[in-house]
PDB file of C-alpha atoms in Angstrom:
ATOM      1  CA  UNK A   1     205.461  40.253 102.954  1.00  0.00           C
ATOM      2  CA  UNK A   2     206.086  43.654 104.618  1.00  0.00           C
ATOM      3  CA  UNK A   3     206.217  45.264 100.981  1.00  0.00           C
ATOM      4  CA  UNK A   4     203.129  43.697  99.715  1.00  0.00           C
ATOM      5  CA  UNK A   5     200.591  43.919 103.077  1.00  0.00           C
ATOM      6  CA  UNK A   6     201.364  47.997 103.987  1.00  0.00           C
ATOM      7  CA  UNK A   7     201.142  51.201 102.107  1.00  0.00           C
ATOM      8  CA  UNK A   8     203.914  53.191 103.752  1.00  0.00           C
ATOM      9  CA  UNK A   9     203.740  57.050 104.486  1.00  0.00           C
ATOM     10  CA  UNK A  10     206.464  59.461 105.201  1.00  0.00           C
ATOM     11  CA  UNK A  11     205.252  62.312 107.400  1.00  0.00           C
ATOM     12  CA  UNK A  12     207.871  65.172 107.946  1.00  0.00           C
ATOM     13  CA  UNK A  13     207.750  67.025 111.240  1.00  0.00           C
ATOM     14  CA  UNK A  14     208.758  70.785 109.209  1.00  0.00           C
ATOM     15  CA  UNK A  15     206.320  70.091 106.586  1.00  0.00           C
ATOM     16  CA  UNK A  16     203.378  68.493 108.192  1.00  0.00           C
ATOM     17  CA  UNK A  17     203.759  70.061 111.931  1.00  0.00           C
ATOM     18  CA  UNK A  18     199.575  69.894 112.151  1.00  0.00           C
ATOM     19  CA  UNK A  19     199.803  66.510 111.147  1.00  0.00           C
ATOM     20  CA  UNK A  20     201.791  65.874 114.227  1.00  0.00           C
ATOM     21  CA  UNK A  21     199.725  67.591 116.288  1.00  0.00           C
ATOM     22  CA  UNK A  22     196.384  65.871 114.694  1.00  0.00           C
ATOM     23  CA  UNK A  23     197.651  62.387 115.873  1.00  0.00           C
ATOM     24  CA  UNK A  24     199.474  63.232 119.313  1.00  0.00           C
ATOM     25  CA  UNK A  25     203.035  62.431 117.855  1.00  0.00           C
ATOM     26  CA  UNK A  26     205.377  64.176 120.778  1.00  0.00           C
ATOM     27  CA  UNK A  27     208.943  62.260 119.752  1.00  0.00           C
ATOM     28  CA  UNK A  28     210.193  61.096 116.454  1.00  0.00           C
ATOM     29  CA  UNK A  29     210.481  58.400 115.160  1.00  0.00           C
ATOM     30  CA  UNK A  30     207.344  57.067 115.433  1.00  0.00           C
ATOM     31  CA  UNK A  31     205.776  54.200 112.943  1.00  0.00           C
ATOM     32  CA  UNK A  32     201.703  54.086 113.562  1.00  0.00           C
ATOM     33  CA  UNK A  33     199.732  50.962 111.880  1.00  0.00           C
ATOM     34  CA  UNK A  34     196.439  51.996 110.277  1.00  0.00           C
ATOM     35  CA  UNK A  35     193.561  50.260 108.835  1.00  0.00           C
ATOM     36  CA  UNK A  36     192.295  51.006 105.710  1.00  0.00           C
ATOM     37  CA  UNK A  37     189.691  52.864 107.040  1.00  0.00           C
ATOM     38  CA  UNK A  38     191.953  55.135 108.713  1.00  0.00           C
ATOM     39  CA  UNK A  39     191.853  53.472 112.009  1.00  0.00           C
ATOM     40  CA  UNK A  40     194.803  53.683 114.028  1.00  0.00           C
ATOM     41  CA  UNK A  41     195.749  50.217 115.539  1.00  0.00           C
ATOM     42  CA  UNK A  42     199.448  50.592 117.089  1.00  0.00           C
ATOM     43  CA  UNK A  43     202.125  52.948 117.546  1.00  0.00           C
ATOM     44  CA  UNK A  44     205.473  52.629 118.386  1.00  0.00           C
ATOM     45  CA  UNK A  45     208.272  54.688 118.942  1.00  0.00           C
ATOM     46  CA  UNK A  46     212.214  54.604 118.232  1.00  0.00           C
ATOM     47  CA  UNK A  47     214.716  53.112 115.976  1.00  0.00           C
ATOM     48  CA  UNK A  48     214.853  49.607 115.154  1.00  0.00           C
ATOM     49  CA  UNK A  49     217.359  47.897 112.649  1.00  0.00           C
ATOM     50  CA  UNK A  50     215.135  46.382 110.128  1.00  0.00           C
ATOM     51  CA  UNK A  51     215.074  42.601 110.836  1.00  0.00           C
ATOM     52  CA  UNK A  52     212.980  43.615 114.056  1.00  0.00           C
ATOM     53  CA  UNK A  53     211.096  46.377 111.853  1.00  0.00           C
ATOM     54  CA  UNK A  54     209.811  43.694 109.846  1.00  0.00           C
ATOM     55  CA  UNK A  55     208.880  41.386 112.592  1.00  0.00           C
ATOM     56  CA  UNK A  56     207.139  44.185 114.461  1.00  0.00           C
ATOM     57  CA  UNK A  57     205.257  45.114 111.417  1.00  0.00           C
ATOM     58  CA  UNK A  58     204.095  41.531 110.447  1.00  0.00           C
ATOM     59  CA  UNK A  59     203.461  41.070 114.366  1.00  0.00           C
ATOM     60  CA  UNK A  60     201.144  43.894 114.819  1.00  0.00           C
ATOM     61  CA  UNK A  61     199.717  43.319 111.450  1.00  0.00           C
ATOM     62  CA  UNK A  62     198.569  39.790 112.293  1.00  0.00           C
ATOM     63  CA  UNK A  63     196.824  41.120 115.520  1.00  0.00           C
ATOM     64  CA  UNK A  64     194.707  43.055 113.161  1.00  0.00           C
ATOM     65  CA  UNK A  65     193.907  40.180 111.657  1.00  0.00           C
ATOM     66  CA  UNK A  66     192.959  38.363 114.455  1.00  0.00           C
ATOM     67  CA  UNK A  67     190.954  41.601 115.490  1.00  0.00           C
ATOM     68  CA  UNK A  68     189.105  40.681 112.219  1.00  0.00           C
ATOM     69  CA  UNK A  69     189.061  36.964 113.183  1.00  0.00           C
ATOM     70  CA  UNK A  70     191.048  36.656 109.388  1.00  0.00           C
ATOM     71  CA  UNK A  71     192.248  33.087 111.356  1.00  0.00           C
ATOM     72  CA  UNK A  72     194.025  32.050 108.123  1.00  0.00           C
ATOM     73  CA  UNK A  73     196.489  35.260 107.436  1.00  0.00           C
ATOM     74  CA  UNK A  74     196.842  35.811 111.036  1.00  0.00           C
ATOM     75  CA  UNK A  75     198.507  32.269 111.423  1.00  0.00           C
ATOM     76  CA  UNK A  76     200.686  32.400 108.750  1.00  0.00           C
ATOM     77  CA  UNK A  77     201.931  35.738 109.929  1.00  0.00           C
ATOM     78  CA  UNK A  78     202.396  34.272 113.468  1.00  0.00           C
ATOM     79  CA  UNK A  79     204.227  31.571 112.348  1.00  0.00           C
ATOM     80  CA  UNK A  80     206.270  33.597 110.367  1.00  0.00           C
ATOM     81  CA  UNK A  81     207.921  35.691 113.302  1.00  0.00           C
ATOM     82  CA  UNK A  82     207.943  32.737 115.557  1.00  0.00           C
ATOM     83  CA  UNK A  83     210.141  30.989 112.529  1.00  0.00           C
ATOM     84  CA  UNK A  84     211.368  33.645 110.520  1.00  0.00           C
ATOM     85  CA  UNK A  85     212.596  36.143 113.575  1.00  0.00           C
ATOM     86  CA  UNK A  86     212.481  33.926 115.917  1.00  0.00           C
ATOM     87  CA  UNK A  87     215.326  36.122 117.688  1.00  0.00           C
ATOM     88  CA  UNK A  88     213.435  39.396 117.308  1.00  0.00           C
ATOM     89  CA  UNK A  89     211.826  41.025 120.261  1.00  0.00           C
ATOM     90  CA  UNK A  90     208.860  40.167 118.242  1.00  0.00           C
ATOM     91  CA  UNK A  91     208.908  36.856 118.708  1.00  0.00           C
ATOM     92  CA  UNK A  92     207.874  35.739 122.328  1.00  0.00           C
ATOM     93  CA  UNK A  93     204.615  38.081 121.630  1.00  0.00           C
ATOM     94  CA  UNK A  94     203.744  35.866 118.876  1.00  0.00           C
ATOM     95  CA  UNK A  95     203.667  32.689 120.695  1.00  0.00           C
ATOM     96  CA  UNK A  96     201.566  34.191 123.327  1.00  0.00           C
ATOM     97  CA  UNK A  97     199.084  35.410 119.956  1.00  0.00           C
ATOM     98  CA  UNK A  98     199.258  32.016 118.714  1.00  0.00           C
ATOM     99  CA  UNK A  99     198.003  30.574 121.730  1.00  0.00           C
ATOM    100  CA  UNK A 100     195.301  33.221 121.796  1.00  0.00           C
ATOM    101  CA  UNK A 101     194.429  32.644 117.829  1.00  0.00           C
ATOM    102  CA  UNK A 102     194.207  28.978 118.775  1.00  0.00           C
ATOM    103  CA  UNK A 103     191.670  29.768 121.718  1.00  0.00           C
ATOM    104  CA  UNK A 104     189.724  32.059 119.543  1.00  0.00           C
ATOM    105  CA  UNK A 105     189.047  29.481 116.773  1.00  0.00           C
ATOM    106  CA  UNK A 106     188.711  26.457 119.212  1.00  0.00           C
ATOM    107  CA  UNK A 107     187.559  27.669 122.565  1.00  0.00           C
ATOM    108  CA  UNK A 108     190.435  25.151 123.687  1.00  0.00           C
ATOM    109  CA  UNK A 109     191.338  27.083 127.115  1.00  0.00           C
ATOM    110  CA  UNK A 110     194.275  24.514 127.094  1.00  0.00           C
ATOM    111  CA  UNK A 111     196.247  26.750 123.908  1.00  0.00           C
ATOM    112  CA  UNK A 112     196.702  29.273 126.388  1.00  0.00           C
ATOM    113  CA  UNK A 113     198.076  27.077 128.816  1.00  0.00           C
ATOM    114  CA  UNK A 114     200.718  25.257 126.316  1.00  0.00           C
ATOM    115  CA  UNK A 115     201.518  28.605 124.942  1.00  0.00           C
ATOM    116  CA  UNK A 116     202.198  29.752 128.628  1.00  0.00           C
ATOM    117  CA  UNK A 117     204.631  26.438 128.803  1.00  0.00           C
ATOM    118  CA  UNK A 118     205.980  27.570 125.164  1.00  0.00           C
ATOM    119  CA  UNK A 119     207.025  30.696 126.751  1.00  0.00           C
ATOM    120  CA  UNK A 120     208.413  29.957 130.024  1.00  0.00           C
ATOM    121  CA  UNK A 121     210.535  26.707 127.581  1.00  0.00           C
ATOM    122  CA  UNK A 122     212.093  29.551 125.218  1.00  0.00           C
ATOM    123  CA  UNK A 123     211.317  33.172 126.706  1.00  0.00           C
ATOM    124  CA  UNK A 124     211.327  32.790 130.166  1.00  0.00           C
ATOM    125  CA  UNK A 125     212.891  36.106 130.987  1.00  0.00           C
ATOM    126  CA  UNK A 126     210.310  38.186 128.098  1.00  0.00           C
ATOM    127  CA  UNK A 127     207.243  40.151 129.735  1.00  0.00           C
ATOM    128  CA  UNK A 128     205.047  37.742 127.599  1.00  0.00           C
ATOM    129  CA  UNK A 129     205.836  34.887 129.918  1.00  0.00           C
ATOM    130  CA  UNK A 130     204.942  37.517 132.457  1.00  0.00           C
ATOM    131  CA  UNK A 131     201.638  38.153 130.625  1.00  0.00           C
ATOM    132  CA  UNK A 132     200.253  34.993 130.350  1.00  0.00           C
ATOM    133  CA  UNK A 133     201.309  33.515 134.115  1.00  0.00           C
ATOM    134  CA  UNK A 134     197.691  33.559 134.942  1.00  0.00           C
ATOM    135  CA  UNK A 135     197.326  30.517 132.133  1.00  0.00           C
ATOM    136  CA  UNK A 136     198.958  28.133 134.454  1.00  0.00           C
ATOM    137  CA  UNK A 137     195.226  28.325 136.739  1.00  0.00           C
ATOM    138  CA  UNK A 138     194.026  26.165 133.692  1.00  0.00           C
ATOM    139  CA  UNK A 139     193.606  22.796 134.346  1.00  0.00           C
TER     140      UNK A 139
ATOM    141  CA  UNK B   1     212.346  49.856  96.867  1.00  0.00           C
ATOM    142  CA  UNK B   2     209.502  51.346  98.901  1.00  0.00           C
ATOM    143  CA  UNK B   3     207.566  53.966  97.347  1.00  0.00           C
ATOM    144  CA  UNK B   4     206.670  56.274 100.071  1.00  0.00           C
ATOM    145  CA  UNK B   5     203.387  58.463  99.680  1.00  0.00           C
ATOM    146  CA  UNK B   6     203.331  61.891 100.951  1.00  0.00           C
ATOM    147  CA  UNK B   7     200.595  61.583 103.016  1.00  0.00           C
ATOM    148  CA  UNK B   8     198.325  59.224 105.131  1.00  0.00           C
ATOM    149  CA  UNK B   9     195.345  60.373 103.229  1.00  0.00           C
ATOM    150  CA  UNK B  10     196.672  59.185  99.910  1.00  0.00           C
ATOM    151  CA  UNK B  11     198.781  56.030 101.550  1.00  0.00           C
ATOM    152  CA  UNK B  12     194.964  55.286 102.833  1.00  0.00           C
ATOM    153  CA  UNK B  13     193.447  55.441  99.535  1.00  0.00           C
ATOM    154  CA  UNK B  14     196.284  53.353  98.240  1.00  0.00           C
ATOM    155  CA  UNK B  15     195.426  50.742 100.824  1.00  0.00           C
ATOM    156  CA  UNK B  16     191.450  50.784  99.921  1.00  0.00           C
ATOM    157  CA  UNK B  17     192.679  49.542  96.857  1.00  0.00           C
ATOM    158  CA  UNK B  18     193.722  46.500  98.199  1.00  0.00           C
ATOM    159  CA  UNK B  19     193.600  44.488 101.704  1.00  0.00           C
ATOM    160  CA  UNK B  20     196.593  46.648 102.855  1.00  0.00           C
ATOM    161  CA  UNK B  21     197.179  48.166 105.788  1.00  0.00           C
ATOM    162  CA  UNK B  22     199.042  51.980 106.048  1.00  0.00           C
ATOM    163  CA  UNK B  23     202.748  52.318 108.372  1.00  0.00           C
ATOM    164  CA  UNK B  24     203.164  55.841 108.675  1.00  0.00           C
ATOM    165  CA  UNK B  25     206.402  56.672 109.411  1.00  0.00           C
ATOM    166  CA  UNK B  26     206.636  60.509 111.618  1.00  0.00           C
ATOM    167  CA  UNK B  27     210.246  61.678 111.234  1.00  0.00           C
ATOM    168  CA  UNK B  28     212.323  64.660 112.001  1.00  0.00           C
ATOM    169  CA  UNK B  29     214.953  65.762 109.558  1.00  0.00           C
ATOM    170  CA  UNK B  30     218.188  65.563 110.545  1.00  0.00           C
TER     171      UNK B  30
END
């Protein structure tokens, strides 16, 4: 999936130090997520081995989607950390996006609540349980 | 295999080509 859904670019700090510059890039390395339109999404910064590469990428790729309200691919790439990687960093962030892609589509305040229970059942120490704590005022 | 373009300008106009999105990966030679 990772293959197919990006175009990847190599930028080398002694070759392209105004590059650098351009985009604010202070420590290396650093993956940013662009549209095609050139828009820059996400950033992050540091190593990581690729199983959690690839659920970071799909991850932040299927929050653009939602940003596009592209319901269908965003799903199937949420599903696909919370199944695929479900031991990945990646993976209590996508149940909290589920829950949010299910609100968006259904206006069914309730999502966020059971994805708040979701959390709190398998990530209970991750910062998204953190995050979505205010989901329990739903009644 | 990835086949890495040599810059975000052409990685972008890669991606236009399709509904892609662009990783750019900022790295300092060892």
């Amino acid at each position: 999936m990772v293959n197919d859904w990006f175009v990847p670019a190599r930028i080398n700090r002694m070759e392209h130090e105004s590059v650098f510059r351009e985009h604010r890039v202070f420590w290396t390395p650093m993956v940013m997520i662009m549209d095609q339109e050139g828009r820059e999404h996400f950033r992050f910064t540091g190593f990581l081995p690729p199983t959690e590469l690839c659920a970071r990428l799909i991850l932040d790729g299927a929050k653009i989607e939602l940003s596009r309200k592209d319901f269908k691919l965003a799903d199937k790439c949420l599903r696909e950390v919370v199944e695929t990687y479900k031991g990945t960093f990646a993976a209590p962030e996508a149940v909290y996006y589920q829950a949010v892609s299910h609100y968006m589509q259904r206006h069914d305040a309730s999502a966020l609540k059971k994805g708040l229970e979701t959390l709190r059942q398998q990530f209970p120490h991750s910062e998204w349980a953190l995050r979505a704590k205010p989901y329990e005022l739903i009644h | 295999m990835i086949t890495w373009t040599e810059t975000i300008e052409s990685a972008i106009a890669r991606a236009r080509g399709g509904k892609n999105l662009v990783l750019v990966d900022f790295f300092h030679p060892q």
